[in-house]
CSV table of C-alpha atoms in Angstrom, one decimal:
chain,number,residue,atom,x,y,z
A,14,UNK,CA,0.0,0.0,0.0
A,15,UNK,CA,2.5,2.4,-1.3
A,16,UNK,CA,0.7,5.8,-1.0
A,17,UNK,CA,0.0,5.1,2.7
A,18,UNK,CA,3.5,3.8,3.2
A,19,UNK,CA,5.2,6.9,2.0
A,20,UNK,CA,3.0,9.2,3.9
A,21,UNK,CA,3.7,7.6,7.3
A,22,UNK,CA,7.5,6.8,7.1
A,23,UNK,CA,8.5,10.3,8.0
A,24,UNK,CA,6.1,10.2,11.0
A,25,UNK,CA,7.4,6.8,12.1
A,26,UNK,CA,11.0,7.9,11.9
A,27,UNK,CA,10.2,11.0,14.0
A,28,UNK,CA,8.5,8.8,16.6
A,29,UNK,CA,11.5,6.5,16.4
A,30,UNK,CA,13.8,9.3,17.5
A,31,UNK,CA,11.4,10.0,20.4
A,32,UNK,CA,11.4,6.3,21.3
A,33,UNK,CA,15.2,6.3,21.5
A,34,UNK,CA,15.0,9.2,23.9
A,35,UNK,CA,12.8,7.2,26.2
A,36,UNK,CA,15.4,4.4,26.4
A,37,UNK,CA,13.1,1.6,25.1
A,38,UNK,CA,15.0,-1.6,25.0
A,39,UNK,CA,15.2,-3.9,22.0
A,40,UNK,CA,14.5,-6.8,24.3
A,41,UNK,CA,11.0,-5.4,24.8
A,42,UNK,CA,10.1,-6.5,21.3
A,43,UNK,CA,11.3,-10.0,21.4
A,44,UNK,CA,8.3,-11.8,19.9
A,45,UNK,CA,9.8,-15.3,20.6
A,46,UNK,CA,10.0,-14.6,24.3
A,47,UNK,CA,6.4,-13.4,24.2
A,48,UNK,CA,5.2,-16.6,22.6
A,49,UNK,CA,7.1,-18.7,25.1
A,50,UNK,CA,5.6,-16.8,28.1
A,51,UNK,CA,2.2,-17.2,26.6
A,52,UNK,CA,2.4,-21.0,26.3
A,53,UNK,CA,-0.5,-22.7,28.1
A,54,UNK,CA,-2.5,-19.4,28.5
A,55,UNK,CA,-5.5,-18.2,26.6
A,56,UNK,CA,-5.6,-14.8,24.8
A,57,UNK,CA,-7.9,-13.6,27.6
A,58,UNK,CA,-5.4,-14.6,30.2
A,59,UNK,CA,-2.8,-12.4,28.5
A,60,UNK,CA,-4.7,-9.1,28.5
A,61,UNK,CA,-2.8,-6.4,30.4
A,62,UNK,CA,-4.5,-5.3,33.6
A,63,UNK,CA,-4.7,-1.7,32.4
A,64,UNK,CA,-6.6,-2.7,29.3
A,65,UNK,CA,-8.8,-5.3,31.1
A,66,UNK,CA,-10.0,-2.6,33.5
A,67,UNK,CA,-11.4,-0.5,30.6
A,68,UNK,CA,-13.3,-3.5,29.2
A,69,UNK,CA,-12.5,-2.2,25.7
A,70,UNK,CA,-10.1,-2.8,22.8
A,71,UNK,CA,-9.8,0.7,21.2
A,72,UNK,CA,-9.0,0.2,17.5
A,73,UNK,CA,-8.3,3.0,15.1
A,74,UNK,CA,-8.5,2.8,11.3
A,75,UNK,CA,-8.7,5.2,8.3
A,76,UNK,CA,-11.8,4.8,6.3
A,77,UNK,CA,-11.8,4.7,2.5
A,78,UNK,CA,-10.1,1.5,1.5
A,79,UNK,CA,-12.7,-1.1,0.7
A,80,UNK,CA,-13.1,-3.9,1.5
A,81,UNK,CA,-10.6,-3.4,4.3
A,82,UNK,CA,-12.2,-0.4,6.0
A,83,UNK,CA,-15.3,1.5,4.7
A,84,UNK,CA,-18.7,2.9,5.8
A,85,UNK,CA,-21.8,0.9,5.4
A,86,UNK,CA,-23.8,2.5,2.6
A,87,UNK,CA,-25.7,5.5,3.9
A,88,UNK,CA,-24.3,5.3,7.4
A,89,UNK,CA,-21.3,6.4,9.4
A,90,UNK,CA,-20.8,2.8,10.7
A,91,UNK,CA,-17.4,1.4,9.9
A,92,UNK,CA,-17.3,-2.1,8.4
A,93,UNK,CA,-14.8,-4.2,6.5
A,94,UNK,CA,-12.1,-6.8,7.1
A,95,UNK,CA,-10.3,-4.7,9.7
A,96,UNK,CA,-13.3,-3.6,11.9
A,97,UNK,CA,-14.7,-7.2,11.7
A,98,UNK,CA,-11.4,-8.8,12.6
A,99,UNK,CA,-10.9,-6.3,15.5
A,100,UNK,CA,-14.3,-7.3,16.9
A,101,UNK,CA,-13.3,-11.0,16.7
A,102,UNK,CA,-10.0,-10.3,18.4
A,103,UNK,CA,-11.7,-8.3,21.1
A,104,UNK,CA,-14.1,-11.1,21.7
A,105,UNK,CA,-11.2,-13.5,22.2
A,106,UNK,CA,-9.7,-11.1,24.7
A,107,UNK,CA,-13.0,-10.7,26.6
A,108,UNK,CA,-13.3,-7.1,25.5
A,109,UNK,CA,-15.6,-4.9,23.5
A,110,UNK,CA,-14.1,-3.4,20.3
A,111,UNK,CA,-14.5,0.3,19.7
A,112,UNK,CA,-13.5,1.6,16.2
A,113,UNK,CA,-12.3,5.2,15.6
A,114,UNK,CA,-11.8,6.7,12.2
A,115,UNK,CA,-8.7,8.9,11.9
A,116,UNK,CA,-6.4,10.4,9.3
A,117,UNK,CA,-3.9,7.7,8.2
A,118,UNK,CA,-0.9,9.9,9.0
A,119,UNK,CA,-2.2,10.3,12.5
A,120,UNK,CA,-2.7,6.6,13.3
A,121,UNK,CA,0.8,5.8,14.7
A,122,UNK,CA,1.2,9.1,16.6
A,123,UNK,CA,-2.3,8.4,18.1
A,124,UNK,CA,-1.1,5.0,19.2
A,125,UNK,CA,2.0,6.5,20.7
A,126,UNK,CA,-0.1,9.0,22.6
A,127,UNK,CA,-2.4,6.3,24.0
A,128,UNK,CA,-5.5,7.5,22.2
A,129,UNK,CA,-6.2,3.9,21.1
A,130,UNK,CA,-4.8,0.4,21.8
A,131,UNK,CA,-4.2,-1.0,18.3
A,132,UNK,CA,-4.2,0.2,14.7
A,133,UNK,CA,-5.8,-1.9,11.9
A,134,UNK,CA,-5.8,0.0,8.6
A,135,UNK,CA,-4.2,-2.1,5.8
A,136,UNK,CA,-0.9,-0.9,7.2
A,137,UNK,CA,2.2,-2.5,5.6
A,138,UNK,CA,4.6,-4.0,8.1
A,139,UNK,CA,7.9,-2.3,7.3
A,140,UNK,CA,11.2,-2.0,9.0
A,141,UNK,CA,10.8,1.8,9.1
A,142,UNK,CA,7.5,1.6,11.0
A,143,UNK,CA,8.9,-1.0,13.3
A,144,UNK,CA,11.0,1.8,14.8
A,145,UNK,CA,7.8,3.0,16.4
A,146,UNK,CA,5.4,0.0,16.7
A,147,UNK,CA,5.3,-3.8,16.7
A,148,UNK,CA,3.1,-5.6,14.1
A,149,UNK,CA,1.0,-8.7,14.5
A,150,UNK,CA,0.8,-9.6,10.8
A,151,UNK,CA,-2.6,-10.8,9.6
A,152,UNK,CA,-2.7,-10.2,5.9
A,153,UNK,CA,-0.5,-10.6,2.8
A,154,UNK,CA,-1.2,-8.5,-0.3
A,155,UNK,CA,0.3,-7.2,-3.5
A,156,UNK,CA,-0.9,-6.0,-6.8
A,157,UNK,CA,-3.1,-8.3,-9.0
A,158,UNK,CA,-3.9,-8.0,-12.7
A,159,UNK,CA,-7.6,-7.3,-13.5
A,160,UNK,CA,-9.1,-7.9,-16.9
A,161,UNK,CA,-12.5,-7.9,-18.5
A,162,UNK,CA,-14.8,-10.8,-17.4
A,163,UNK,CA,-13.9,-13.9,-19.3
A,164,UNK,CA,-10.4,-12.6,-20.0
A,165,UNK,CA,-11.0,-12.2,-23.8
A,166,UNK,CA,-7.3,-11.4,-24.5
A,167,UNK,CA,-6.0,-14.5,-22.6
A,168,UNK,CA,-3.7,-12.6,-20.3
A,169,UNK,CA,-2.1,-14.8,-17.7
A,170,UNK,CA,1.1,-13.1,-16.5
A,171,UNK,CA,2.8,-9.8,-16.3
A,172,UNK,CA,4.7,-10.8,-19.4
A,173,UNK,CA,1.5,-11.0,-21.3
A,174,UNK,CA,0.9,-7.3,-20.8
A,175,UNK,CA,3.8,-6.5,-23.2
A,176,UNK,CA,2.5,-4.9,-26.4
A,177,UNK,CA,-0.9,-4.1,-24.8
A,178,UNK,CA,-2.6,-1.0,-23.5
A,179,UNK,CA,-2.6,-1.1,-19.7
A,180,UNK,CA,-4.2,1.5,-17.3
A,181,UNK,CA,-2.5,2.1,-13.9
A,182,UNK,CA,-3.3,4.5,-11.1
A,183,UNK,CA,-1.0,7.5,-10.8
A,184,UNK,CA,1.7,7.3,-8.1
A,185,UNK,CA,0.7,3.8,-7.1
A,186,UNK,CA,2.9,0.9,-6.4
A,187,UNK,CA,1.0,-0.9,-9.2
A,188,UNK,CA,2.2,1.8,-11.7
A,189,UNK,CA,5.8,0.9,-10.6
A,190,UNK,CA,5.1,-2.8,-11.2
A,191,UNK,CA,3.9,-2.1,-14.7
A,192,UNK,CA,6.7,0.3,-15.5
A,193,UNK,CA,9.3,-2.3,-14.3
A,194,UNK,CA,7.7,-4.9,-16.5
A,195,UNK,CA,7.6,-2.6,-19.5
A,196,UNK,CA,11.4,-2.1,-19.2
A,197,UNK,CA,11.7,-5.9,-19.9
A,198,UNK,CA,9.2,-6.0,-22.8
A,199,UNK,CA,10.5,-6.4,-26.4
A,200,UNK,CA,7.2,-4.9,-27.6
A,201,UNK,CA,6.4,-2.0,-25.2
A,202,UNK,CA,3.2,-1.5,-23.4
A,203,UNK,CA,1.1,1.6,-23.9
A,204,UNK,CA,0.6,2.7,-20.3
A,205,UNK,CA,-2.4,5.0,-19.5
A,206,UNK,CA,-2.4,6.6,-16.0
A,207,UNK,CA,-5.7,7.0,-14.2
A,208,UNK,CA,-6.5,9.1,-11.2
A,209,UNK,CA,-7.4,5.9,-9.2
A,210,UNK,CA,-8.4,2.3,-9.5
A,211,UNK,CA,-12.1,2.9,-10.2
A,212,UNK,CA,-11.5,5.3,-13.1
A,213,UNK,CA,-8.9,2.9,-14.5
A,214,UNK,CA,-11.6,0.2,-14.6
A,215,UNK,CA,-13.7,2.5,-16.8
A,216,UNK,CA,-11.0,2.2,-19.4
A,217,UNK,CA,-11.3,-1.5,-19.4
A,218,UNK,CA,-15.1,-1.2,-19.6
A,219,UNK,CA,-14.8,0.9,-22.8
A,220,UNK,CA,-12.2,-1.3,-24.4
A,221,UNK,CA,-9.5,1.3,-24.3
A,222,UNK,CA,-7.3,-0.8,-22.0
A,223,UNK,CA,-6.8,-4.5,-21.8
A,224,UNK,CA,-5.8,-4.7,-18.2
A,225,UNK,CA,-4.9,-2.9,-15.0
A,226,UNK,CA,-3.1,-3.8,-11.7
A,227,UNK,CA,-4.9,-3.1,-8.4
A,228,UNK,CA,-4.1,-4.1,-4.8
A,229,UNK,CA,-5.4,-7.7,-4.6
A,230,UNK,CA,-8.1,-7.3,-1.9
A,231,UNK,CA,-9.5,-4.2,-3.6
A,232,UNK,CA,-9.5,-6.0,-6.9
A,233,UNK,CA,-11.3,-8.9,-5.4
A,234,UNK,CA,-14.0,-6.6,-4.1
A,235,UNK,CA,-14.6,-4.8,-7.4
A,236,UNK,CA,-14.8,-8.1,-9.2
A,237,UNK,CA,-17.2,-9.5,-6.7
A,238,UNK,CA,-19.4,-6.4,-6.5
A,239,UNK,CA,-19.7,-5.8,-10.3
A,240,UNK,CA,-19.3,-9.2,-11.8
A,241,UNK,CA,-17.5,-7.4,-14.7
A,242,UNK,CA,-13.9,-8.4,-14.2
A,243,UNK,CA,-11.6,-11.4,-13.5
A,244,UNK,CA,-8.7,-11.1,-11.1
A,245,UNK,CA,-5.6,-13.2,-11.9
A,246,UNK,CA,-4.4,-15.2,-9.0
A,247,UNK,CA,-0.7,-14.1,-8.9
A,248,UNK,CA,0.2,-11.1,-6.7
A,249,UNK,CA,3.2,-8.9,-7.4
A,250,UNK,CA,5.3,-7.1,-4.7
A,251,UNK,CA,3.3,-8.8,-2.0
A,252,UNK,CA,4.1,-8.2,1.6
A,253,UNK,CA,2.6,-8.4,5.1
A,254,UNK,CA,0.1,-6.0,6.6
A,255,UNK,CA,0.0,-5.8,10.3
A,256,UNK,CA,-1.9,-4.9,13.4
A,257,UNK,CA,0.2,-2.1,15.0
A,258,UNK,CA,0.7,-2.1,18.7
A,259,UNK,CA,2.9,0.4,20.6
A,260,UNK,CA,6.3,-1.1,21.1
A,261,UNK,CA,6.1,-0.4,24.9
A,262,UNK,CA,3.0,-2.6,25.1
A,263,UNK,CA,4.5,-6.0,24.4
A,264,UNK,CA,1.9,-7.6,26.8
A,265,UNK,CA,-1.0,-6.4,24.6
A,266,UNK,CA,0.9,-7.3,21.4
A,267,UNK,CA,1.2,-10.9,22.7
A,268,UNK,CA,-2.4,-11.0,23.7
A,269,UNK,CA,-3.4,-9.9,20.2
A,270,UNK,CA,-1.1,-12.5,18.7
A,271,UNK,CA,-2.6,-15.2,20.9
A,272,UNK,CA,-6.1,-14.1,19.9
A,273,UNK,CA,-5.1,-14.4,16.2
A,274,UNK,CA,-3.7,-17.8,16.9
A,275,UNK,CA,-7.0,-18.9,18.4
A,276,UNK,CA,-9.0,-17.3,15.6
A,277,UNK,CA,-6.8,-19.2,13.1
A,278,UNK,CA,-7.4,-22.5,14.9
A,279,UNK,CA,-11.2,-22.1,15.2
A,280,UNK,CA,-11.9,-20.7,11.7
A,281,UNK,CA,-12.9,-17.3,12.9
A,282,UNK,CA,-10.1,-15.6,11.0
A,283,UNK,CA,-11.0,-17.4,7.7
A,284,UNK,CA,-14.6,-16.6,8.2
A,285,UNK,CA,-13.9,-12.8,8.2
A,286,UNK,CA,-11.7,-13.1,5.1
A,287,UNK,CA,-14.2,-15.2,3.3
A,288,UNK,CA,-17.0,-12.7,4.1
A,289,UNK,CA,-15.1,-10.1,2.0
A,290,UNK,CA,-13.7,-12.4,-0.6
A,291,UNK,CA,-10.1,-12.0,0.4
A,292,UNK,CA,-9.2,-15.5,1.7
A,293,UNK,CA,-6.3,-15.7,-0.7
A,294,UNK,CA,-4.6,-13.0,1.3
A,295,UNK,CA,-4.5,-15.0,4.5
A,296,UNK,CA,-1.2,-15.5,6.4
A,297,UNK,CA,-0.4,-19.2,7.1
A,298,UNK,CA,0.6,-18.6,10.7
A,299,UNK,CA,0.8,-15.8,13.3
A,300,UNK,CA,3.8,-13.6,12.6
A,301,UNK,CA,5.1,-10.7,14.7
A,302,UNK,CA,7.3,-8.2,12.8
A,303,UNK,CA,7.4,-10.7,9.9
A,304,UNK,CA,8.8,-13.5,12.1
A,305,UNK,CA,6.9,-16.5,13.3
A,306,UNK,CA,5.5,-16.0,16.8
A,307,UNK,CA,6.7,-19.2,18.4
């Protein structure tokens, strides 16, 4: 999720400098030690006392990225993969989930300031952000090729885009994927740039473009909702998205990781992803900061 990544790196680095001033130790983010100490306990057992007293898991997200986080039509009620998964995690912790909408750039600073307990907002787990937060990884996503329903031009791979007209959103990671491929093409693509993914799809509808590349969960939603497109299975530049927890709160991080482990075991995690048609983006095991939590 490149546009969001770039916008928050500067903030994360600034918070990192603050973190260093507070003398946070690296041992405080040892995910393996957390998993070891959680052995034999339930997610509910691991909830820190300060959070348990509130009875709530305060989750923040940034609306506007369906099917991950969006408003129900005609309402201000947040729904999507992230709000639903937050509710499932909270239930495992014996808490009630509350969901706050905030500007994406303010999510990590808000976490650091204690305004919420976790952030779930299609946030890529990156080394830069880990300077400020720990991530319980729950999703793996990259760009996927979208074509007209039935794939009339028989496109199967990135290489098949060579020599064709392709529409890609301005400034997106998916534009970069297409441009990198174009450099390898003997017969060059004609790359059209759209303002965003929905306007790019209009070019496919009209026959002006043969394909586009869109973040895979978003592509799956458009295909499901409209019935007008096919999404090819391969993802490009895929990487983990994580639930962000303040690095100082390793106890809550491990409680959330344990809740994810329980949801994976009982099918609750899969049920949420299935509801929004993004099961192919599931992670195979609970990871913390891209390392297995065990």
